[in-house]
């Protein structure tokens, strides 16, 4: 596998920013993807115009609900055809279905075209893969050829350094909830509502043991309600994503009054934010993972998060941690949430300042990789 040998980003950052005024010729960035809420909120609310992110090219084949997937920017032919329209390529998500060999060839095409590659590592473990081997190889192919690496937490940066030999700049996750909703006070409700969302049961989730523990613990709290949501595909016999053991047990617990079960299709963004805002606590039932946009949305809305101690959730935003698979630690965490009711909510002013800082930091990184000598790949 090729190794990355290049001068440090810090060496060039000062020079590049001194030589380029904000608002000068914009850096044209092809983001993978551009339309994701994370990427949209890397730009200041009043953008300087110093960075221009290109719109997502339409995929050759339509995928329901995903206007950008599979991302055409990850095709060598696309970047060759559109090389004159972009300055930097920045990968966030969307490479799940691309082989490590194809990613390596694509990144080397960028190198030959003189287009720097920036990679933000959101997931060190793909939450959709039982076996981490493929994602490890995909990350390895990208990080070996990246001109700059970004991640969201110090723990993830440390793991990237240990596993891949790359130094990642740590930049926080921006807000997820829209700014108008950030201003609104929480809607009061009676009782103490704890939510677990089974979604469509990704590989990294194991909700049933979490639900069983919460049902037992909350039974002793007279003001507490356990709300469990699941997508229709998980609960419907005959659906390819049907999970019969989970569905049957949730129905039993519902009949006994242990939980409030809601079965529905995917929430719209507004429905999701209404749901999260209606909870006092959202419990993440993950077996493995790294970072979480769900957690960020809860932080925007003032909903307490109970997160497993795998990954780096506790470094991302304030959470109450529990050990995945440990009933006692989960019971302790929800009992503490009920007793203490910590008030953790993002302030709109803080989120706006964060976006300004992220805007400046990304411009700095883009101009620095454009100023540094070409990447040298050693076989």
XYZ file of N, CA, C and O in Angstrom, residues 197 227 229 231 262 264-276 294:
76
model
N -34.798 4.317 19.817
C -35.255 4.184 18.430
C -34.470 3.045 17.776
O -33.250 3.100 17.672
N -40.532 4.914 25.683
C -41.056 4.968 24.314
C -40.060 4.276 23.383
O -38.880 4.644 23.351
N -39.438 3.289 19.378
C -39.835 3.475 17.986
C -39.104 2.464 17.114
O -37.954 2.098 17.401
N -38.910 1.225 12.742
C -39.403 1.418 11.388
C -40.277 0.248 10.953
O -40.102 -0.889 11.398
N -44.131 2.623 19.034
C -44.557 3.392 17.866
C -43.876 2.802 16.628
O -42.643 2.756 16.553
N -43.532 3.089 12.516
C -43.765 4.081 11.456
C -42.631 3.996 10.438
O -41.593 3.364 10.681
N -42.817 4.674 9.318
C -41.751 4.796 8.329
C -40.753 5.847 8.795
O -40.905 6.443 9.861
N -39.730 6.073 7.977
C -38.699 7.038 8.335
C -39.317 8.403 8.631
O -40.197 8.870 7.909
N -38.836 9.050 9.681
C -39.248 10.401 9.980
C -38.703 11.374 8.928
O -37.578 11.206 8.437
N -39.457 12.405 8.621
C -38.869 13.571 7.973
C -37.981 14.274 9.005
O -38.032 13.969 10.213
N -37.199 15.253 8.566
C -36.361 15.990 9.517
C -37.213 16.650 10.600
O -36.893 16.569 11.792
N -38.305 17.283 10.201
C -39.154 17.950 11.191
C -39.758 16.946 12.166
O -39.838 17.208 13.380
N -40.190 15.806 11.653
C -40.748 14.774 12.534
C -39.691 14.238 13.488
O -39.971 13.981 14.668
N -38.474 14.054 12.991
C -37.387 13.576 13.852
C -37.115 14.569 14.973
O -36.986 14.181 16.144
N -37.048 15.841 14.635
C -36.735 16.833 15.666
C -37.881 16.985 16.657
O -37.648 17.179 17.864
N -39.125 16.872 16.182
C -40.260 16.871 17.107
C -40.170 15.690 18.062
O -40.421 15.823 19.276
N -39.824 14.531 17.516
C -39.685 13.316 18.338
C -38.591 13.489 19.380
O -38.819 13.260 20.581
N -37.403 13.890 18.950
C -36.296 14.020 19.905
C -36.602 15.066 20.966
O -36.268 14.881 22.139
N -27.009 11.952 15.460
C -28.183 11.865 16.350
C -27.890 12.561 17.676
O -28.705 13.326 18.198
